[in-house]
Amino acid sequence: MSYGNALKSYQKTNIQTADTIKLVILCYDAVIRDLEIARDFHENNAIENGYVKIRHAQDIITELLLGLDYERGGEISINLSKIYNFMLRELMVINSSKDTKIYTHIIKMLAELKEAWEHVRKASSQMSPLGAGLDARNWGVRA
């Protein structure tokens, strides 16, 4: 098995076996990586190549937005919705801008959100499932 195939296999397994919070963190990693690459393309006037990465980042952010649970997440979900919508609006006009600072701003926001989710994941791994707000009936097991 080549290195490329092994890496793809590892990534697929990592995603398929990840918990919800880990999936959110992986999404942030992917968007950050896409925007860093897009920024490099933009700075080198390879706008079309950058657009592919921007589009992928927009798709991931849209999935994060659609995955928000407003009933359980309350104000946090509302605030994340506002942040994700801001990012999507900024990314829609980024190619028409000569300034690449917006990439840095969005990447910084994503890095801060990712760090917050990493803290949540660490804290929830130290609690019982019910103490972390997870209900056993959602896992298909009887409590």
PDB file of C-alpha atoms in Angstrom:
ATOM      1  CA  MET A   1       0.000   0.000   0.000  1.00  0.00           C
ATOM      2  CA  SER A   2       1.444   3.357  -0.997  1.00  0.00           C
ATOM      3  CA  TYR A   3       1.844   6.218   1.463  1.00  0.00           C
ATOM      4  CA  GLY A   4      -0.966   8.175  -0.218  1.00  0.00           C
ATOM      5  CA  ASN A   5      -3.389   5.243   0.042  1.00  0.00           C
ATOM      6  CA  ALA A   6      -2.389   4.578   3.639  1.00  0.00           C
ATOM      7  CA  LEU A   7      -2.969   8.224   4.536  1.00  0.00           C
ATOM      8  CA  LYS A   8      -6.408   8.233   2.873  1.00  0.00           C
ATOM      9  CA  SER A   9      -7.311   5.010   4.675  1.00  0.00           C
ATOM     10  CA  TYR A  10      -6.199   6.481   8.005  1.00  0.00           C
ATOM     11  CA  GLN A  11      -8.172   9.679   7.412  1.00  0.00           C
ATOM     12  CA  LYS A  12     -11.303   7.739   6.445  1.00  0.00           C
ATOM     13  CA  THR A  13     -11.051   5.569   9.577  1.00  0.00           C
ATOM     14  CA  ASN A  14     -10.390   8.642  11.727  1.00  0.00           C
ATOM     15  CA  ILE A  15     -13.572  10.297  10.443  1.00  0.00           C
ATOM     16  CA  GLN A  16     -15.726   7.167  10.639  1.00  0.00           C
ATOM     17  CA  THR A  17     -14.773   6.467  14.249  1.00  0.00           C
ATOM     18  CA  ALA A  18     -14.757  10.052  15.551  1.00  0.00           C
ATOM     19  CA  ASP A  19     -17.209  11.371  18.105  1.00  0.00           C
ATOM     20  CA  THR A  20     -19.300  14.442  17.255  1.00  0.00           C
ATOM     21  CA  ILE A  21     -16.975  16.943  18.895  1.00  0.00           C
ATOM     22  CA  LYS A  22     -13.950  15.402  17.169  1.00  0.00           C
ATOM     23  CA  LEU A  23     -15.779  15.722  13.826  1.00  0.00           C
ATOM     24  CA  VAL A  24     -16.346  19.431  14.474  1.00  0.00           C
ATOM     25  CA  ILE A  25     -12.641  19.827  15.259  1.00  0.00           C
ATOM     26  CA  LEU A  26     -11.710  17.954  12.073  1.00  0.00           C
ATOM     27  CA  CYS A  27     -13.994  20.294  10.115  1.00  0.00           C
ATOM     28  CA  TYR A  28     -12.234  23.327  11.571  1.00  0.00           C
ATOM     29  CA  ASP A  29      -8.856  21.784  10.665  1.00  0.00           C
ATOM     30  CA  ALA A  30     -10.012  21.254   7.073  1.00  0.00           C
ATOM     31  CA  VAL A  31     -11.373  24.796   6.687  1.00  0.00           C
ATOM     32  CA  ILE A  32      -8.218  26.320   8.158  1.00  0.00           C
ATOM     33  CA  ARG A  33      -6.063  24.235   5.804  1.00  0.00           C
ATOM     34  CA  ASP A  34      -8.237  25.177   2.786  1.00  0.00           C
ATOM     35  CA  LEU A  35      -8.083  28.882   3.592  1.00  0.00           C
ATOM     36  CA  GLU A  36      -4.317  28.841   4.126  1.00  0.00           C
ATOM     37  CA  ILE A  37      -3.878  27.229   0.710  1.00  0.00           C
ATOM     38  CA  ALA A  38      -6.418  29.593  -0.885  1.00  0.00           C
ATOM     39  CA  ARG A  39      -4.584  32.589   0.592  1.00  0.00           C
ATOM     40  CA  ASP A  40      -1.319  31.363  -0.944  1.00  0.00           C
ATOM     41  CA  PHE A  41      -3.022  30.948  -4.320  1.00  0.00           C
ATOM     42  CA  HIS A  42      -4.603  34.401  -4.004  1.00  0.00           C
ATOM     43  CA  GLU A  43      -1.267  36.035  -3.162  1.00  0.00           C
ATOM     44  CA  ASN A  44       0.253  34.373  -6.250  1.00  0.00           C
ATOM     45  CA  ASN A  45      -2.652  35.443  -8.500  1.00  0.00           C
ATOM     46  CA  ALA A  46      -3.835  31.851  -8.984  1.00  0.00           C
ATOM     47  CA  ILE A  47      -7.395  32.913  -8.249  1.00  0.00           C
ATOM     48  CA  GLU A  48      -9.100  29.936  -9.931  1.00  0.00           C
ATOM     49  CA  ASN A  49      -7.080  27.446  -7.874  1.00  0.00           C
ATOM     50  CA  GLY A  50      -7.845  29.417  -4.738  1.00  0.00           C
ATOM     51  CA  TYR A  51     -11.543  29.429  -5.562  1.00  0.00           C
ATOM     52  CA  VAL A  52     -11.639  25.624  -5.422  1.00  0.00           C
ATOM     53  CA  LYS A  53     -10.316  25.729  -1.858  1.00  0.00           C
ATOM     54  CA  ILE A  54     -12.641  28.578  -0.897  1.00  0.00           C
ATOM     55  CA  ARG A  55     -15.610  26.629  -2.254  1.00  0.00           C
ATOM     56  CA  HIS A  56     -14.601  23.583  -0.204  1.00  0.00           C
ATOM     57  CA  ALA A  57     -14.234  25.749   2.909  1.00  0.00           C
ATOM     58  CA  GLN A  58     -17.700  27.231   2.251  1.00  0.00           C
ATOM     59  CA  ASP A  59     -19.163  23.727   1.928  1.00  0.00           C
ATOM     60  CA  ILE A  60     -17.714  22.675   5.286  1.00  0.00           C
ATOM     61  CA  ILE A  61     -18.847  25.850   7.035  1.00  0.00           C
ATOM     62  CA  THR A  62     -22.318  25.340   5.564  1.00  0.00           C
ATOM     63  CA  GLU A  63     -22.394  21.796   6.977  1.00  0.00           C
ATOM     64  CA  LEU A  64     -21.345  23.125  10.388  1.00  0.00           C
ATOM     65  CA  LEU A  65     -24.149  25.680  10.141  1.00  0.00           C
ATOM     66  CA  LEU A  66     -26.729  23.062   9.142  1.00  0.00           C
ATOM     67  CA  GLY A  67     -25.585  20.788  11.961  1.00  0.00           C
ATOM     68  CA  LEU A  68     -26.356  23.291  14.712  1.00  0.00           C
ATOM     69  CA  ASP A  69     -28.923  22.098  17.235  1.00  0.00           C
ATOM     70  CA  TYR A  70     -30.760  25.244  18.304  1.00  0.00           C
ATOM     71  CA  GLU A  71     -32.980  23.375  20.745  1.00  0.00           C
ATOM     72  CA  ARG A  72     -30.134  21.869  22.743  1.00  0.00           C
ATOM     73  CA  GLY A  73     -27.484  24.474  21.938  1.00  0.00           C
ATOM     74  CA  GLY A  74     -29.545  27.558  22.689  1.00  0.00           C
ATOM     75  CA  GLU A  75     -27.572  30.784  22.682  1.00  0.00           C
ATOM     76  CA  ILE A  76     -24.334  29.030  21.711  1.00  0.00           C
ATOM     77  CA  SER A  77     -25.953  27.705  18.532  1.00  0.00           C
ATOM     78  CA  ILE A  78     -27.371  31.135  17.729  1.00  0.00           C
ATOM     79  CA  ASN A  79     -23.947  32.757  18.156  1.00  0.00           C
ATOM     80  CA  LEU A  80     -22.208  30.065  16.094  1.00  0.00           C
ATOM     81  CA  SER A  81     -24.820  30.596  13.385  1.00  0.00           C
ATOM     82  CA  LYS A  82     -23.976  34.298  13.278  1.00  0.00           C
ATOM     83  CA  ILE A  83     -20.246  33.548  13.093  1.00  0.00           C
ATOM     84  CA  TYR A  84     -20.645  30.931  10.343  1.00  0.00           C
ATOM     85  CA  ASN A  85     -22.908  33.237   8.318  1.00  0.00           C
ATOM     86  CA  PHE A  86     -20.380  36.067   8.674  1.00  0.00           C
ATOM     87  CA  MET A  87     -17.620  33.783   7.395  1.00  0.00           C
ATOM     88  CA  LEU A  88     -19.737  32.636   4.455  1.00  0.00           C
ATOM     89  CA  ARG A  89     -20.512  36.231   3.468  1.00  0.00           C
ATOM     90  CA  GLU A  90     -16.844  37.183   3.650  1.00  0.00           C
ATOM     91  CA  LEU A  91     -15.803  34.175   1.588  1.00  0.00           C
ATOM     92  CA  MET A  92     -18.359  35.007  -1.127  1.00  0.00           C
ATOM     93  CA  VAL A  93     -16.574  38.270  -1.945  1.00  0.00           C
ATOM     94  CA  ILE A  94     -12.998  37.332  -1.138  1.00  0.00           C
ATOM     95  CA  ASN A  95     -11.914  36.709  -4.743  1.00  0.00           C
ATOM     96  CA  SER A  96     -12.909  40.204  -5.809  1.00  0.00           C
ATOM     97  CA  SER A  97     -10.688  41.703  -3.126  1.00  0.00           C
ATOM     98  CA  LYS A  98      -7.008  42.451  -3.568  1.00  0.00           C
ATOM     99  CA  ASP A  99      -6.527  42.320   0.204  1.00  0.00           C
ATOM    100  CA  THR A 100      -5.787  38.889   1.644  1.00  0.00           C
ATOM    101  CA  LYS A 101      -6.119  39.969   5.292  1.00  0.00           C
ATOM    102  CA  ILE A 102      -9.627  38.535   5.460  1.00  0.00           C
ATOM    103  CA  TYR A 103      -8.117  35.042   5.181  1.00  0.00           C
ATOM    104  CA  THR A 104      -6.015  35.709   8.264  1.00  0.00           C
ATOM    105  CA  HIS A 105      -9.010  37.076  10.154  1.00  0.00           C
ATOM    106  CA  ILE A 106     -11.226  34.069   9.357  1.00  0.00           C
ATOM    107  CA  ILE A 107      -8.425  31.588  10.048  1.00  0.00           C
ATOM    108  CA  LYS A 108      -7.868  33.225  13.448  1.00  0.00           C
ATOM    109  CA  MET A 109     -11.579  32.990  14.258  1.00  0.00           C
ATOM    110  CA  LEU A 110     -11.630  29.324  13.251  1.00  0.00           C
ATOM    111  CA  ALA A 111      -8.522  28.562  15.312  1.00  0.00           C
ATOM    112  CA  GLU A 112     -10.147  30.134  18.378  1.00  0.00           C
ATOM    113  CA  LEU A 113     -13.356  28.153  17.835  1.00  0.00           C
ATOM    114  CA  LYS A 114     -11.342  24.969  17.350  1.00  0.00           C
ATOM    115  CA  GLU A 115      -9.476  25.584  20.600  1.00  0.00           C
ATOM    116  CA  ALA A 116     -12.775  26.095  22.427  1.00  0.00           C
ATOM    117  CA  TRP A 117     -14.132  22.797  21.052  1.00  0.00           C
ATOM    118  CA  GLU A 118     -10.904  21.049  22.086  1.00  0.00           C
ATOM    119  CA  HIS A 119     -11.478  22.298  25.648  1.00  0.00           C
ATOM    120  CA  VAL A 120     -15.081  21.070  25.527  1.00  0.00           C
ATOM    121  CA  ARG A 121     -13.918  17.665  24.283  1.00  0.00           C
ATOM    122  CA  LYS A 122     -11.311  17.399  27.020  1.00  0.00           C
ATOM    123  CA  ALA A 123     -13.808  18.419  29.708  1.00  0.00           C
ATOM    124  CA  SER A 124     -16.513  16.067  28.425  1.00  0.00           C
ATOM    125  CA  SER A 125     -14.095  13.126  28.308  1.00  0.00           C
ATOM    126  CA  GLN A 126     -13.503  13.612  32.030  1.00  0.00           C
ATOM    127  CA  MET A 127     -17.235  13.438  32.845  1.00  0.00           C
ATOM    128  CA  SER A 128     -19.726  10.660  32.810  1.00  0.00           C
ATOM    129  CA  PRO A 129     -21.876  10.695  29.654  1.00  0.00           C
ATOM    130  CA  LEU A 130     -24.884  12.049  31.565  1.00  0.00           C
ATOM    131  CA  GLY A 131     -22.723  14.682  33.263  1.00  0.00           C
ATOM    132  CA  ALA A 132     -21.572  15.788  29.809  1.00  0.00           C
ATOM    133  CA  GLY A 133     -25.161  16.259  28.708  1.00  0.00           C
ATOM    134  CA  LEU A 134     -25.276  13.069  26.682  1.00  0.00           C
ATOM    135  CA  ASP A 135     -28.318  10.892  27.050  1.00  0.00           C
ATOM    136  CA  ALA A 136     -27.798   7.127  26.778  1.00  0.00           C
ATOM    137  CA  ARG A 137     -31.058   6.719  24.856  1.00  0.00           C
ATOM    138  CA  ASN A 138     -29.418   8.586  21.962  1.00  0.00           C
ATOM    139  CA  TRP A 139     -26.762   5.878  21.715  1.00  0.00           C
ATOM    140  CA  GLY A 140     -29.178   3.027  21.137  1.00  0.00           C
ATOM    141  CA  VAL A 141     -28.348   1.479  24.532  1.00  0.00           C
ATOM    142  CA  ARG A 142     -30.500   1.083  27.566  1.00  0.00           C
ATOM    143  CA  ALA A 143     -29.447   2.980  30.674  1.00  0.00           C
TER     144      ALA A 143
END
